């Protein structure tokens, strides 16, 4: 099935498109096309297999995008994936992303992927990029962002992670919504976004 969003062809992601390997116990390393970490093996459970739940989530997120989510993000909307499709998540977590150091970026994104893998459809994750961290959401970042980091961000977005871009930081760089990636959701002030999300019940994590 092929969908068109904002004049661009959108194809649903392949279930095997995202691979993640853990090279050692100290830190995670992504392979090409990386997105979600394999993390440690989960104990046996009678629940729906996580792979099935994540693939279902990804499909629903793609359907949500095909129905106009990307169009909303271009106009500055701040909502994440359509919760009417995904259902209300029990867990809600927002990450502050404010550095452009590759090691920092790797650790934060690894944590995001680990939480998504652990909780599947039952968690809504937001990454609010402010200051130097804004460059991970730019079409043409002014600071060097490793290609694997860019692929990882896009992969997590495809799985339903919301990425918010601080409008104040964008103004300082003379950027507007057209300068950001399609899935980036522009908020007026990144710090205000972090505050409001916590008021809505999101737990807050900052490195």
mmCIF file of C-alpha atoms in Angstrom, residues 2-104:
data_model
loop_
_atom_site.group_PDB
_atom_site.id
_atom_site.type_symbol
_atom_site.label_atom_id
_atom_site.label_comp_id
_atom_site.label_asym_id
_atom_site.label_seq_id
_atom_site.Cartn_x
_atom_site.Cartn_y
_atom_site.Cartn_z
ATOM 1 C CA UNK A 2 1.385 3.408 -1.023
ATOM 2 C CA UNK A 3 0.234 6.712 0.461
ATOM 3 C CA UNK A 4 0.979 10.301 -0.464
ATOM 4 C CA UNK A 5 1.713 12.859 2.250
ATOM 5 C CA UNK A 6 2.386 16.492 1.345
ATOM 6 C CA UNK A 7 3.081 15.449 -2.236
ATOM 7 C CA UNK A 8 5.621 12.810 -1.209
ATOM 8 C CA UNK A 9 5.283 9.061 -1.614
ATOM 9 C CA UNK A 10 5.148 7.292 1.736
ATOM 10 C CA UNK A 11 5.691 3.543 1.990
ATOM 11 C CA UNK A 12 5.173 1.497 5.136
ATOM 12 C CA UNK A 13 8.454 0.458 6.794
ATOM 13 C CA UNK A 14 9.557 -3.132 6.461
ATOM 14 C CA UNK A 15 9.443 -5.051 9.775
ATOM 15 C CA UNK A 16 13.093 -6.067 9.350
ATOM 16 C CA UNK A 17 14.297 -2.583 8.457
ATOM 17 C CA UNK A 18 15.559 -1.842 11.968
ATOM 18 C CA UNK A 19 18.449 -3.773 13.439
ATOM 19 C CA UNK A 20 20.364 -3.072 16.621
ATOM 20 C CA UNK A 21 23.314 -4.920 18.053
ATOM 21 C CA UNK A 22 24.950 -4.571 21.432
ATOM 22 C CA UNK A 23 28.683 -4.778 20.873
ATOM 23 C CA UNK A 24 29.591 -4.914 24.518
ATOM 24 C CA UNK A 25 28.026 -4.579 27.932
ATOM 25 C CA UNK A 26 29.208 -1.007 28.317
ATOM 26 C CA UNK A 27 27.368 0.794 25.506
ATOM 27 C CA UNK A 28 25.141 0.135 22.526
ATOM 28 C CA UNK A 29 26.244 0.244 18.896
ATOM 29 C CA UNK A 30 23.836 0.513 16.019
ATOM 30 C CA UNK A 31 24.181 -1.285 12.738
ATOM 31 C CA UNK A 32 23.144 0.366 9.480
ATOM 32 C CA UNK A 33 19.432 1.071 9.468
ATOM 33 C CA UNK A 34 19.407 0.824 13.238
ATOM 34 C CA UNK A 35 16.462 1.783 15.339
ATOM 35 C CA UNK A 36 15.460 -0.315 18.328
ATOM 36 C CA UNK A 37 17.881 -2.005 20.711
ATOM 37 C CA UNK A 38 17.659 -5.713 21.311
ATOM 38 C CA UNK A 39 18.660 -5.080 24.945
ATOM 39 C CA UNK A 40 18.700 -8.040 27.323
ATOM 40 C CA UNK A 41 16.506 -11.046 26.699
ATOM 41 C CA UNK A 42 13.101 -10.714 28.345
ATOM 42 C CA UNK A 43 11.729 -13.504 30.578
ATOM 43 C CA UNK A 44 9.096 -15.858 29.235
ATOM 44 C CA UNK A 45 5.626 -14.318 29.199
ATOM 45 C CA UNK A 46 2.115 -15.109 28.093
ATOM 46 C CA UNK A 47 1.654 -11.621 26.625
ATOM 47 C CA UNK A 48 1.567 -10.877 22.906
ATOM 48 C CA UNK A 49 5.153 -11.187 21.573
ATOM 49 C CA UNK A 50 6.891 -7.808 21.611
ATOM 50 C CA UNK A 51 7.842 -8.070 17.941
ATOM 51 C CA UNK A 52 4.170 -8.415 17.020
ATOM 52 C CA UNK A 53 3.202 -5.497 19.236
ATOM 53 C CA UNK A 54 5.942 -3.263 17.840
ATOM 54 C CA UNK A 55 5.144 -4.160 14.240
ATOM 55 C CA UNK A 56 1.485 -3.363 14.918
ATOM 56 C CA UNK A 57 2.456 -0.062 16.483
ATOM 57 C CA UNK A 58 4.645 0.790 13.517
ATOM 58 C CA UNK A 59 1.888 -0.013 11.047
ATOM 59 C CA UNK A 60 -0.585 2.131 12.993
ATOM 60 C CA UNK A 61 1.895 4.990 13.116
ATOM 61 C CA UNK A 62 2.352 4.734 9.357
ATOM 62 C CA UNK A 63 -1.403 4.775 8.841
ATOM 63 C CA UNK A 64 -1.620 7.798 11.107
ATOM 64 C CA UNK A 65 1.032 9.570 9.058
ATOM 65 C CA UNK A 66 -0.708 8.645 5.826
ATOM 66 C CA UNK A 67 -3.909 10.210 7.123
ATOM 67 C CA UNK A 68 -2.274 13.560 7.708
ATOM 68 C CA UNK A 69 -0.011 13.489 10.755
ATOM 69 C CA UNK A 70 2.936 14.810 8.771
ATOM 70 C CA UNK A 71 0.803 17.623 7.415
ATOM 71 C CA UNK A 72 -0.090 18.569 10.969
ATOM 72 C CA UNK A 73 3.544 18.622 12.033
ATOM 73 C CA UNK A 74 4.432 20.984 9.216
ATOM 74 C CA UNK A 75 1.884 23.470 10.537
ATOM 75 C CA UNK A 76 3.297 23.352 14.071
ATOM 76 C CA UNK A 77 0.995 20.810 15.730
ATOM 77 C CA UNK A 78 2.390 19.340 18.942
ATOM 78 C CA UNK A 79 0.396 16.124 19.291
ATOM 79 C CA UNK A 80 2.127 12.781 18.834
ATOM 80 C CA UNK A 81 0.740 9.762 16.963
ATOM 81 C CA UNK A 82 -3.040 9.385 16.904
ATOM 82 C CA UNK A 83 -3.864 7.834 20.273
ATOM 83 C CA UNK A 84 -7.328 6.944 18.962
ATOM 84 C CA UNK A 85 -5.522 4.412 16.779
ATOM 85 C CA UNK A 86 -2.841 3.345 19.250
ATOM 86 C CA UNK A 87 -4.933 3.514 22.402
ATOM 87 C CA UNK A 88 -4.043 5.445 25.554
ATOM 88 C CA UNK A 89 -0.589 4.526 26.820
ATOM 89 C CA UNK A 90 -0.182 3.647 30.484
ATOM 90 C CA UNK A 91 3.333 5.105 30.584
ATOM 91 C CA UNK A 92 4.434 8.527 29.348
ATOM 92 C CA UNK A 93 8.017 9.745 29.230
ATOM 93 C CA UNK A 94 9.722 12.861 27.860
ATOM 94 C CA UNK A 95 13.455 13.196 27.229
ATOM 95 C CA UNK A 96 15.279 16.506 27.138
ATOM 96 C CA UNK A 97 17.713 16.443 24.202
ATOM 97 C CA UNK A 98 20.032 19.445 24.369
ATOM 98 C CA UNK A 99 23.493 18.412 23.172
ATOM 99 C CA UNK A 100 25.065 17.574 19.827
ATOM 100 C CA UNK A 101 27.795 15.303 21.183
ATOM 101 C CA UNK A 102 27.613 11.925 19.370
ATOM 102 C CA UNK A 103 28.176 9.881 22.549
ATOM 103 C CA UNK A 104 25.426 11.813 24.341
#
